[in-house]
Amino acid sequence: MKIKDHFLSQEIFEIVETNTKGVFKTSPIPSNISKYYESEDYISHHQDSGSLKEKLYKFLQSFNLQYKKTILIDRIKKNSKVLDYGCGAGEFVKFIENDFEAFGFEPDLDARKIAQNKITKAKIIDNLDTIESESLDAITLWHVFEHIENQDEMLEVFSSKLKEKGLLIIAVPNPTSYDAKHYKDFWAAYDVPRHIYHFSKSGMENLISKKPNWKMRKIKPLVLDSYYISMLSEKYKKSPLFWLKAVIHGTISNVKALFSNEFSSLIYIIEKK
């Protein structure tokens, strides 16, 4: 399947299935991939712009942050140690820092500075060596895992940092959702080449089943993602009344997913054995 980088470069990339059934990879991966993040519109790495897209993102984000925190509160004790890997501008770390001993890992200097200016108790780091082995109760990756090329290596690193029965929580877009099938090559969550990997629900299950250190515990939806992804997809299509069409197709996606469990984005709650 050929996909255009609608967000920035307008270049064409291909998505091909890997050796793990249901897991796909963008090809080719540019050697200078950092330049594909160089845009003021890249949400994770900038402050409020006042644009309609940004306002909608922040509105949906406020609900998502509470939902994400609830996932942690339901599963680990208060004041447990939590690392948000790829914390971006630090919104989630800031949101949980009064409930947990929170750390945010962010390699991008500009994003890290923004995060550091937001938090009061949490720690923002750029080196995982500062985290002791088997010290964490949970590691979260909110739409980050798909950006990581050396995933096998990083899964080993995450395992080394988590306590026994610690949780790895990964949220990624789902290319077998209704909105993905509806928008096809305009589906914004392909986001090539920044999204290196793409996971169907069965693909993520297949990936984790191959790892002796991990066990899939639960899969939960990120219901609001369908609306934001649909809005971006409609804008890529240059649709009039893009916001209305996004509401319609985002709702259709969620209703269909109530029966298929194929939501636009899925959260995988994985336990270290």
PDB file of C-alpha atoms in Angstrom:
ATOM      1  CA  MET A   1       0.000   0.000   0.000  1.00  0.00           C
ATOM      2  CA  LYS A   2       1.419   3.382  -1.016  1.00  0.00           C
ATOM      3  CA  ILE A   3       0.833   6.342   1.328  1.00  0.00           C
ATOM      4  CA  LYS A   4       1.681  10.017   0.869  1.00  0.00           C
ATOM      5  CA  ASP A   5       3.124  12.118   3.671  1.00  0.00           C
ATOM      6  CA  HIS A   6       0.159  14.529   3.593  1.00  0.00           C
ATOM      7  CA  PHE A   7       1.371  16.276   6.742  1.00  0.00           C
ATOM      8  CA  LEU A   8       4.696  17.657   5.531  1.00  0.00           C
ATOM      9  CA  SER A   9       6.847  16.408   2.669  1.00  0.00           C
ATOM     10  CA  GLN A  10       4.229  15.080   0.196  1.00  0.00           C
ATOM     11  CA  GLU A  11       6.614  12.187  -0.487  1.00  0.00           C
ATOM     12  CA  ILE A  12       5.287   8.701  -1.186  1.00  0.00           C
ATOM     13  CA  PHE A  13       6.117   5.748   1.062  1.00  0.00           C
ATOM     14  CA  GLU A  14       5.070   2.113   1.077  1.00  0.00           C
ATOM     15  CA  ILE A  15       3.626   0.095   3.951  1.00  0.00           C
ATOM     16  CA  VAL A  16       4.646  -3.568   3.901  1.00  0.00           C
ATOM     17  CA  GLU A  17       3.870  -6.449   6.246  1.00  0.00           C
ATOM     18  CA  THR A  18       6.714  -7.628   8.481  1.00  0.00           C
ATOM     19  CA  ASN A  19       7.537 -11.165   9.575  1.00  0.00           C
ATOM     20  CA  THR A  20       4.956 -10.713  12.331  1.00  0.00           C
ATOM     21  CA  LYS A  21       1.514 -11.108  10.789  1.00  0.00           C
ATOM     22  CA  GLY A  22      -0.582  -7.961  11.249  1.00  0.00           C
ATOM     23  CA  VAL A  23       2.434  -5.713  11.890  1.00  0.00           C
ATOM     24  CA  PHE A  24       3.417  -3.411   9.017  1.00  0.00           C
ATOM     25  CA  LYS A  25       6.434  -1.181   8.419  1.00  0.00           C
ATOM     26  CA  THR A  26       6.939   2.023   6.459  1.00  0.00           C
ATOM     27  CA  SER A  27       9.463   1.727   3.641  1.00  0.00           C
ATOM     28  CA  PRO A  28      11.902   3.250   3.106  1.00  0.00           C
ATOM     29  CA  ILE A  29      12.767   4.841   6.451  1.00  0.00           C
ATOM     30  CA  PRO A  30      14.640   8.088   5.652  1.00  0.00           C
ATOM     31  CA  SER A  31      18.131   8.332   7.119  1.00  0.00           C
ATOM     32  CA  ASN A  32      17.393  11.956   8.014  1.00  0.00           C
ATOM     33  CA  ILE A  33      13.994  11.255   9.573  1.00  0.00           C
ATOM     34  CA  SER A  34      14.355  14.069  12.109  1.00  0.00           C
ATOM     35  CA  LYS A  35      13.618  16.605   9.375  1.00  0.00           C
ATOM     36  CA  TYR A  36      10.152  15.067   8.956  1.00  0.00           C
ATOM     37  CA  TYR A  37       9.290  16.324  12.454  1.00  0.00           C
ATOM     38  CA  GLU A  38      10.391  19.894  11.736  1.00  0.00           C
ATOM     39  CA  SER A  39       7.064  21.702  11.696  1.00  0.00           C
ATOM     40  CA  GLU A  40       5.333  24.084  14.091  1.00  0.00           C
ATOM     41  CA  ASP A  41       2.172  22.058  13.488  1.00  0.00           C
ATOM     42  CA  TYR A  42       3.633  18.934  15.051  1.00  0.00           C
ATOM     43  CA  ILE A  43       1.392  18.879  18.135  1.00  0.00           C
ATOM     44  CA  SER A  44       3.704  17.054  20.545  1.00  0.00           C
ATOM     45  CA  HIS A  45       6.475  19.611  20.134  1.00  0.00           C
ATOM     46  CA  HIS A  46       4.890  23.034  20.311  1.00  0.00           C
ATOM     47  CA  GLN A  47       2.893  25.241  22.580  1.00  0.00           C
ATOM     48  CA  ASP A  48      -0.656  26.487  22.050  1.00  0.00           C
ATOM     49  CA  SER A  49      -1.097  28.094  18.639  1.00  0.00           C
ATOM     50  CA  GLY A  50      -4.737  29.125  18.938  1.00  0.00           C
ATOM     51  CA  SER A  51      -5.673  27.322  15.720  1.00  0.00           C
ATOM     52  CA  LEU A  52      -8.936  25.410  15.420  1.00  0.00           C
ATOM     53  CA  LYS A  53      -7.044  22.131  15.094  1.00  0.00           C
ATOM     54  CA  GLU A  54      -5.031  22.889  18.233  1.00  0.00           C
ATOM     55  CA  LYS A  55      -8.106  23.931  20.229  1.00  0.00           C
ATOM     56  CA  LEU A  56      -9.923  20.733  19.266  1.00  0.00           C
ATOM     57  CA  TYR A  57      -6.852  18.693  20.102  1.00  0.00           C
ATOM     58  CA  LYS A  58      -6.599  20.287  23.552  1.00  0.00           C
ATOM     59  CA  PHE A  59     -10.327  19.776  24.192  1.00  0.00           C
ATOM     60  CA  LEU A  60     -10.129  16.079  23.355  1.00  0.00           C
ATOM     61  CA  GLN A  61      -6.821  15.795  25.174  1.00  0.00           C
ATOM     62  CA  SER A  62      -8.348  16.885  28.493  1.00  0.00           C
ATOM     63  CA  PHE A  63     -10.736  13.911  28.393  1.00  0.00           C
ATOM     64  CA  ASN A  64      -8.037  11.534  27.221  1.00  0.00           C
ATOM     65  CA  LEU A  65      -5.669  12.558  30.011  1.00  0.00           C
ATOM     66  CA  GLN A  66      -8.222  11.701  32.673  1.00  0.00           C
ATOM     67  CA  TYR A  67      -9.026   8.407  30.963  1.00  0.00           C
ATOM     68  CA  LYS A  68      -5.343   7.484  30.748  1.00  0.00           C
ATOM     69  CA  LYS A  69      -4.752   8.341  34.398  1.00  0.00           C
ATOM     70  CA  THR A  70      -7.736   6.215  35.399  1.00  0.00           C
ATOM     71  CA  ILE A  71      -6.149   3.227  33.659  1.00  0.00           C
ATOM     72  CA  LEU A  72      -3.138   3.617  35.947  1.00  0.00           C
ATOM     73  CA  ILE A  73      -5.124   4.330  39.123  1.00  0.00           C
ATOM     74  CA  ASP A  74      -7.172   1.173  38.576  1.00  0.00           C
ATOM     75  CA  ARG A  75      -4.057  -0.996  38.357  1.00  0.00           C
ATOM     76  CA  ILE A  76      -1.217   0.391  40.467  1.00  0.00           C
ATOM     77  CA  LYS A  77      -0.967   1.990  43.905  1.00  0.00           C
ATOM     78  CA  LYS A  78      -0.787   5.717  44.479  1.00  0.00           C
ATOM     79  CA  ASN A  79       2.785   7.082  44.556  1.00  0.00           C
ATOM     80  CA  SER A  80       4.017   4.179  42.400  1.00  0.00           C
ATOM     81  CA  LYS A  81       6.826   4.972  39.979  1.00  0.00           C
ATOM     82  CA  VAL A  82       5.634   5.705  36.425  1.00  0.00           C
ATOM     83  CA  LEU A  83       7.722   6.549  33.363  1.00  0.00           C
ATOM     84  CA  ASP A  84       6.037   8.223  30.398  1.00  0.00           C
ATOM     85  CA  TYR A  85       8.357   7.303  27.531  1.00  0.00           C
ATOM     86  CA  GLY A  86       8.330   9.902  24.753  1.00  0.00           C
ATOM     87  CA  CYS A  87       6.500  12.386  26.931  1.00  0.00           C
ATOM     88  CA  GLY A  88       6.643  15.160  24.335  1.00  0.00           C
ATOM     89  CA  ALA A  89       5.560  18.488  25.815  1.00  0.00           C
ATOM     90  CA  GLY A  90       4.820  16.798  29.139  1.00  0.00           C
ATOM     91  CA  GLU A  91       1.030  16.951  29.345  1.00  0.00           C
ATOM     92  CA  PHE A  92       0.530  13.449  30.763  1.00  0.00           C
ATOM     93  CA  VAL A  93       3.465  13.697  33.181  1.00  0.00           C
ATOM     94  CA  LYS A  94       2.051  16.968  34.490  1.00  0.00           C
ATOM     95  CA  PHE A  95      -1.409  15.399  34.824  1.00  0.00           C
ATOM     96  CA  ILE A  96      -0.239  12.457  36.952  1.00  0.00           C
ATOM     97  CA  GLU A  97       2.578  13.998  38.980  1.00  0.00           C
ATOM     98  CA  ASN A  98       0.402  14.517  42.088  1.00  0.00           C
ATOM     99  CA  ASP A  99      -0.716  10.879  42.097  1.00  0.00           C
ATOM    100  CA  PHE A 100       2.492   9.061  41.191  1.00  0.00           C
ATOM    101  CA  GLU A 101       6.246   9.459  41.303  1.00  0.00           C
ATOM    102  CA  ALA A 102       6.370  10.453  37.657  1.00  0.00           C
ATOM    103  CA  PHE A 103       9.213  10.561  35.159  1.00  0.00           C
ATOM    104  CA  GLY A 104       9.091  11.723  31.563  1.00  0.00           C
ATOM    105  CA  PHE A 105      11.630  10.614  28.968  1.00  0.00           C
ATOM    106  CA  GLU A 106      11.941  12.911  25.949  1.00  0.00           C
ATOM    107  CA  PRO A 107      14.933  12.988  23.553  1.00  0.00           C
ATOM    108  CA  ASP A 108      13.869  16.171  21.733  1.00  0.00           C
ATOM    109  CA  LEU A 109      15.461  19.223  23.391  1.00  0.00           C
ATOM    110  CA  ASP A 110      12.721  21.726  22.511  1.00  0.00           C
ATOM    111  CA  ALA A 111       9.925  19.440  23.699  1.00  0.00           C
ATOM    112  CA  ARG A 112      11.886  18.638  26.840  1.00  0.00           C
ATOM    113  CA  LYS A 113      12.239  22.329  27.692  1.00  0.00           C
ATOM    114  CA  ILE A 114       8.482  22.837  27.294  1.00  0.00           C
ATOM    115  CA  ALA A 115       7.817  19.827  29.524  1.00  0.00           C
ATOM    116  CA  GLN A 116      10.238  21.027  32.199  1.00  0.00           C
ATOM    117  CA  ASN A 117       8.478  24.388  32.343  1.00  0.00           C
ATOM    118  CA  LYS A 118       5.120  22.680  32.986  1.00  0.00           C
ATOM    119  CA  ILE A 119       5.903  20.211  35.734  1.00  0.00           C
ATOM    120  CA  THR A 120       6.521  20.866  39.438  1.00  0.00           C
ATOM    121  CA  LYS A 121       7.145  17.428  40.988  1.00  0.00           C
ATOM    122  CA  ALA A 122       7.925  15.097  38.088  1.00  0.00           C
ATOM    123  CA  LYS A 123      11.374  14.652  36.546  1.00  0.00           C
ATOM    124  CA  ILE A 124      12.050  15.057  32.826  1.00  0.00           C
ATOM    125  CA  ILE A 125      15.018  13.008  31.603  1.00  0.00           C
ATOM    126  CA  ASP A 126      16.826  12.322  28.345  1.00  0.00           C
ATOM    127  CA  ASN A 127      18.758   9.223  29.444  1.00  0.00           C
ATOM    128  CA  LEU A 128      17.137   5.996  30.639  1.00  0.00           C
ATOM    129  CA  ASP A 129      20.315   5.079  32.505  1.00  0.00           C
ATOM    130  CA  THR A 130      19.133   7.448  35.244  1.00  0.00           C
ATOM    131  CA  ILE A 131      16.274   4.976  35.963  1.00  0.00           C
ATOM    132  CA  GLU A 132      17.321   2.093  38.220  1.00  0.00           C
ATOM    133  CA  SER A 133      16.746  -1.470  37.038  1.00  0.00           C
ATOM    134  CA  GLU A 134      13.478  -3.074  38.160  1.00  0.00           C
ATOM    135  CA  SER A 135      12.358   0.156  39.848  1.00  0.00           C
ATOM    136  CA  LEU A 136       9.289   1.140  37.826  1.00  0.00           C
ATOM    137  CA  ASP A 137       5.697   0.059  38.376  1.00  0.00           C
ATOM    138  CA  ALA A 138       4.519   1.190  34.936  1.00  0.00           C
ATOM    139  CA  ILE A 139       5.828   2.553  31.641  1.00  0.00           C
ATOM    140  CA  THR A 140       3.458   4.339  29.292  1.00  0.00           C
ATOM    141  CA  LEU A 141       3.860   5.064  25.591  1.00  0.00           C
ATOM    142  CA  TRP A 142       0.997   7.191  24.280  1.00  0.00           C
ATOM    143  CA  HIS A 143       1.287   7.139  20.480  1.00  0.00           C
ATOM    144  CA  VAL A 144       5.054   6.691  20.712  1.00  0.00           C
ATOM    145  CA  PHE A 145       5.715   2.997  20.082  1.00  0.00           C
ATOM    146  CA  GLU A 146       4.904   3.364  16.377  1.00  0.00           C
ATOM    147  CA  HIS A 147       7.779   5.884  16.074  1.00  0.00           C
ATOM    148  CA  ILE A 148      10.412   3.461  17.433  1.00  0.00           C
ATOM    149  CA  GLU A 149      12.423   1.519  14.858  1.00  0.00           C
ATOM    150  CA  ASN A 150      14.438  -0.689  17.269  1.00  0.00           C
ATOM    151  CA  GLN A 151      11.359  -2.061  19.011  1.00  0.00           C
ATOM    152  CA  ASP A 152      12.801  -5.438  20.025  1.00  0.00           C
ATOM    153  CA  GLU A 153      15.713  -3.717  21.742  1.00  0.00           C
ATOM    154  CA  MET A 154      13.449  -1.204  23.510  1.00  0.00           C
ATOM    155  CA  LEU A 155      11.098  -3.927  24.763  1.00  0.00           C
ATOM    156  CA  GLU A 156      14.116  -5.491  26.449  1.00  0.00           C
ATOM    157  CA  VAL A 157      15.057  -2.138  27.973  1.00  0.00           C
ATOM    158  CA  PHE A 158      11.524  -1.590  29.258  1.00  0.00           C
ATOM    159  CA  SER A 159      11.531  -5.063  30.783  1.00  0.00           C
ATOM    160  CA  SER A 160      14.793  -4.323  32.593  1.00  0.00           C
ATOM    161  CA  LYS A 161      13.369  -1.144  34.129  1.00  0.00           C
ATOM    162  CA  LEU A 162      10.065  -2.624  35.310  1.00  0.00           C
ATOM    163  CA  LYS A 163       9.456  -4.538  38.510  1.00  0.00           C
ATOM    164  CA  GLU A 164       8.054  -8.055  38.278  1.00  0.00           C
ATOM    165  CA  LYS A 165       4.419  -7.769  37.150  1.00  0.00           C
ATOM    166  CA  GLY A 166       5.050  -4.155  36.185  1.00  0.00           C
ATOM    167  CA  LEU A 167       2.889  -2.751  33.409  1.00  0.00           C
ATOM    168  CA  LEU A 168       3.806  -1.635  29.906  1.00  0.00           C
ATOM    169  CA  ILE A 169       0.962   0.448  28.474  1.00  0.00           C
ATOM    170  CA  ILE A 170       1.143   1.083  24.732  1.00  0.00           C
ATOM    171  CA  ALA A 171      -1.365   3.133  22.735  1.00  0.00           C
ATOM    172  CA  VAL A 172      -1.147   3.017  18.935  1.00  0.00           C
ATOM    173  CA  PRO A 173      -3.455   3.713  15.974  1.00  0.00           C
ATOM    174  CA  ASN A 174      -5.348   0.783  14.513  1.00  0.00           C
ATOM    175  CA  PRO A 175      -5.200   0.463  10.681  1.00  0.00           C
ATOM    176  CA  THR A 176      -8.043  -2.071  10.687  1.00  0.00           C
ATOM    177  CA  SER A 177     -10.534   0.400  12.200  1.00  0.00           C
ATOM    178  CA  TYR A 178     -13.488   1.710  10.204  1.00  0.00           C
ATOM    179  CA  ASP A 179     -11.984   5.193   9.808  1.00  0.00           C
ATOM    180  CA  ALA A 180      -8.727   3.707   8.484  1.00  0.00           C
ATOM    181  CA  LYS A 181     -10.638   1.672   5.920  1.00  0.00           C
ATOM    182  CA  HIS A 182     -12.843   4.659   5.025  1.00  0.00           C
ATOM    183  CA  TYR A 183     -10.022   7.169   4.483  1.00  0.00           C
ATOM    184  CA  LYS A 184      -7.574   4.642   2.996  1.00  0.00           C
ATOM    185  CA  ASP A 185      -4.367   6.440   1.914  1.00  0.00           C
ATOM    186  CA  PHE A 186      -5.689   9.714   3.382  1.00  0.00           C
ATOM    187  CA  TRP A 187      -5.965   8.205   6.883  1.00  0.00           C
ATOM    188  CA  ALA A 188      -3.980  10.657   9.006  1.00  0.00           C
ATOM    189  CA  ALA A 189      -2.798   8.049  11.507  1.00  0.00           C
ATOM    190  CA  TYR A 190      -0.557   6.390   8.928  1.00  0.00           C
ATOM    191  CA  ASP A 191       1.559   9.560   9.328  1.00  0.00           C
ATOM    192  CA  VAL A 192       4.430   8.216   7.230  1.00  0.00           C
ATOM    193  CA  PRO A 193       7.382   8.242   7.622  1.00  0.00           C
ATOM    194  CA  ARG A 194       7.133   9.401  11.263  1.00  0.00           C
ATOM    195  CA  HIS A 195       5.093   6.286  12.055  1.00  0.00           C
ATOM    196  CA  ILE A 196       7.575   3.561  11.273  1.00  0.00           C
ATOM    197  CA  TYR A 197       5.348   0.667  12.372  1.00  0.00           C
ATOM    198  CA  HIS A 198       1.597   0.082  12.084  1.00  0.00           C
ATOM    199  CA  PHE A 199      -0.220  -2.458  14.265  1.00  0.00           C
ATOM    200  CA  SER A 200      -3.516  -4.182  13.752  1.00  0.00           C
ATOM    201  CA  LYS A 201      -5.023  -5.562  16.969  1.00  0.00           C
ATOM    202  CA  SER A 202      -4.037  -9.091  15.998  1.00  0.00           C
ATOM    203  CA  GLY A 203      -0.608  -7.815  14.973  1.00  0.00           C
ATOM    204  CA  MET A 204       0.144  -6.377  18.398  1.00  0.00           C
ATOM    205  CA  GLU A 205      -1.131  -9.559  20.033  1.00  0.00           C
ATOM    206  CA  ASN A 206       1.132 -11.612  17.739  1.00  0.00           C
ATOM    207  CA  LEU A 207       4.120  -9.400  18.528  1.00  0.00           C
ATOM    208  CA  ILE A 208       3.699  -9.662  22.308  1.00  0.00           C
ATOM    209  CA  SER A 209       3.005 -13.411  22.177  1.00  0.00           C
ATOM    210  CA  LYS A 210       6.500 -13.883  20.709  1.00  0.00           C
ATOM    211  CA  LYS A 211       8.149 -12.123  23.663  1.00  0.00           C
ATOM    212  CA  PRO A 212       8.892 -14.385  26.645  1.00  0.00           C
ATOM    213  CA  ASN A 213       9.045 -11.447  29.081  1.00  0.00           C
ATOM    214  CA  TRP A 214       5.548 -10.138  28.378  1.00  0.00           C
ATOM    215  CA  LYS A 215       1.916 -11.127  28.690  1.00  0.00           C
ATOM    216  CA  MET A 216      -1.042  -9.253  27.177  1.00  0.00           C
ATOM    217  CA  ARG A 217      -3.482  -8.447  29.974  1.00  0.00           C
ATOM    218  CA  LYS A 218      -6.139  -6.214  28.447  1.00  0.00           C
ATOM    219  CA  ILE A 219      -6.973  -4.113  25.389  1.00  0.00           C
ATOM    220  CA  LYS A 220      -8.919  -0.885  25.792  1.00  0.00           C
ATOM    221  CA  PRO A 221     -10.112   1.749  23.303  1.00  0.00           C
ATOM    222  CA  LEU A 222      -9.156   5.392  22.900  1.00  0.00           C
ATOM    223  CA  VAL A 223     -12.607   6.409  21.763  1.00  0.00           C
ATOM    224  CA  LEU A 224     -11.970  10.084  21.060  1.00  0.00           C
ATOM    225  CA  ASP A 225      -9.067   9.446  18.699  1.00  0.00           C
ATOM    226  CA  SER A 226     -11.435   8.622  15.846  1.00  0.00           C
ATOM    227  CA  TYR A 227     -12.708  12.206  15.793  1.00  0.00           C
ATOM    228  CA  TYR A 228      -9.324  13.897  15.742  1.00  0.00           C
ATOM    229  CA  ILE A 229      -7.888  11.447  13.200  1.00  0.00           C
ATOM    230  CA  SER A 230     -10.982  11.852  11.017  1.00  0.00           C
ATOM    231  CA  MET A 231     -10.687  15.639  11.192  1.00  0.00           C
ATOM    232  CA  LEU A 232      -7.070  15.537  10.010  1.00  0.00           C
ATOM    233  CA  SER A 233      -7.976  13.043   7.300  1.00  0.00           C
ATOM    234  CA  GLU A 234     -10.771  15.278   6.026  1.00  0.00           C
ATOM    235  CA  LYS A 235      -8.404  18.244   5.984  1.00  0.00           C
ATOM    236  CA  TYR A 236      -5.899  16.218   3.963  1.00  0.00           C
ATOM    237  CA  LYS A 237      -8.722  15.550   1.499  1.00  0.00           C
ATOM    238  CA  LYS A 238      -9.468  19.311   1.473  1.00  0.00           C
ATOM    239  CA  SER A 239     -13.076  18.544   2.348  1.00  0.00           C
ATOM    240  CA  PRO A 240     -15.554  21.372   2.907  1.00  0.00           C
ATOM    241  CA  LEU A 241     -17.193  21.163   6.356  1.00  0.00           C
ATOM    242  CA  PHE A 242     -14.329  18.890   7.380  1.00  0.00           C
ATOM    243  CA  TRP A 243     -15.276  19.127  11.053  1.00  0.00           C
ATOM    244  CA  LEU A 244     -18.832  17.904  10.406  1.00  0.00           C
ATOM    245  CA  LYS A 245     -17.636  14.989   8.294  1.00  0.00           C
ATOM    246  CA  ALA A 246     -15.101  14.148  10.990  1.00  0.00           C
ATOM    247  CA  VAL A 247     -17.854  13.952  13.618  1.00  0.00           C
ATOM    248  CA  ILE A 248     -19.955  11.740  11.353  1.00  0.00           C
ATOM    249  CA  HIS A 249     -17.206   9.293  10.425  1.00  0.00           C
ATOM    250  CA  GLY A 250     -15.641   9.341  13.890  1.00  0.00           C
ATOM    251  CA  THR A 251     -19.012   8.368  15.338  1.00  0.00           C
ATOM    252  CA  ILE A 252     -19.581   5.648  12.738  1.00  0.00           C
ATOM    253  CA  SER A 253     -16.139   4.252  13.538  1.00  0.00           C
ATOM    254  CA  ASN A 254     -16.880   4.077  17.262  1.00  0.00           C
ATOM    255  CA  VAL A 255     -20.339   2.549  16.800  1.00  0.00           C
ATOM    256  CA  LYS A 256     -18.949  -0.163  14.518  1.00  0.00           C
ATOM    257  CA  ALA A 257     -16.128  -0.778  16.971  1.00  0.00           C
ATOM    258  CA  LEU A 258     -18.624  -1.497  19.758  1.00  0.00           C
ATOM    259  CA  PHE A 259     -19.274  -4.754  17.899  1.00  0.00           C
ATOM    260  CA  SER A 260     -15.876  -5.425  16.287  1.00  0.00           C
ATOM    261  CA  ASN A 261     -13.557  -3.936  18.968  1.00  0.00           C
ATOM    262  CA  GLU A 262     -11.632  -2.343  16.101  1.00  0.00           C
ATOM    263  CA  PHE A 263     -11.425   1.190  17.511  1.00  0.00           C
ATOM    264  CA  SER A 264      -9.399   3.902  15.792  1.00  0.00           C
ATOM    265  CA  SER A 265      -6.708   3.656  18.472  1.00  0.00           C
ATOM    266  CA  LEU A 266      -6.170   0.892  21.010  1.00  0.00           C
ATOM    267  CA  ILE A 267      -4.424   0.738  24.377  1.00  0.00           C
ATOM    268  CA  TYR A 268      -2.530  -2.487  25.099  1.00  0.00           C
ATOM    269  CA  ILE A 269      -1.964  -3.241  28.780  1.00  0.00           C
ATOM    270  CA  ILE A 270       0.963  -5.646  28.945  1.00  0.00           C
ATOM    271  CA  GLU A 271       2.425  -7.233  32.079  1.00  0.00           C
ATOM    272  CA  LYS A 272       6.053  -8.150  32.663  1.00  0.00           C
ATOM    273  CA  LYS A 273       6.291 -11.817  33.615  1.00  0.00           C
TER     274      LYS A 273
END
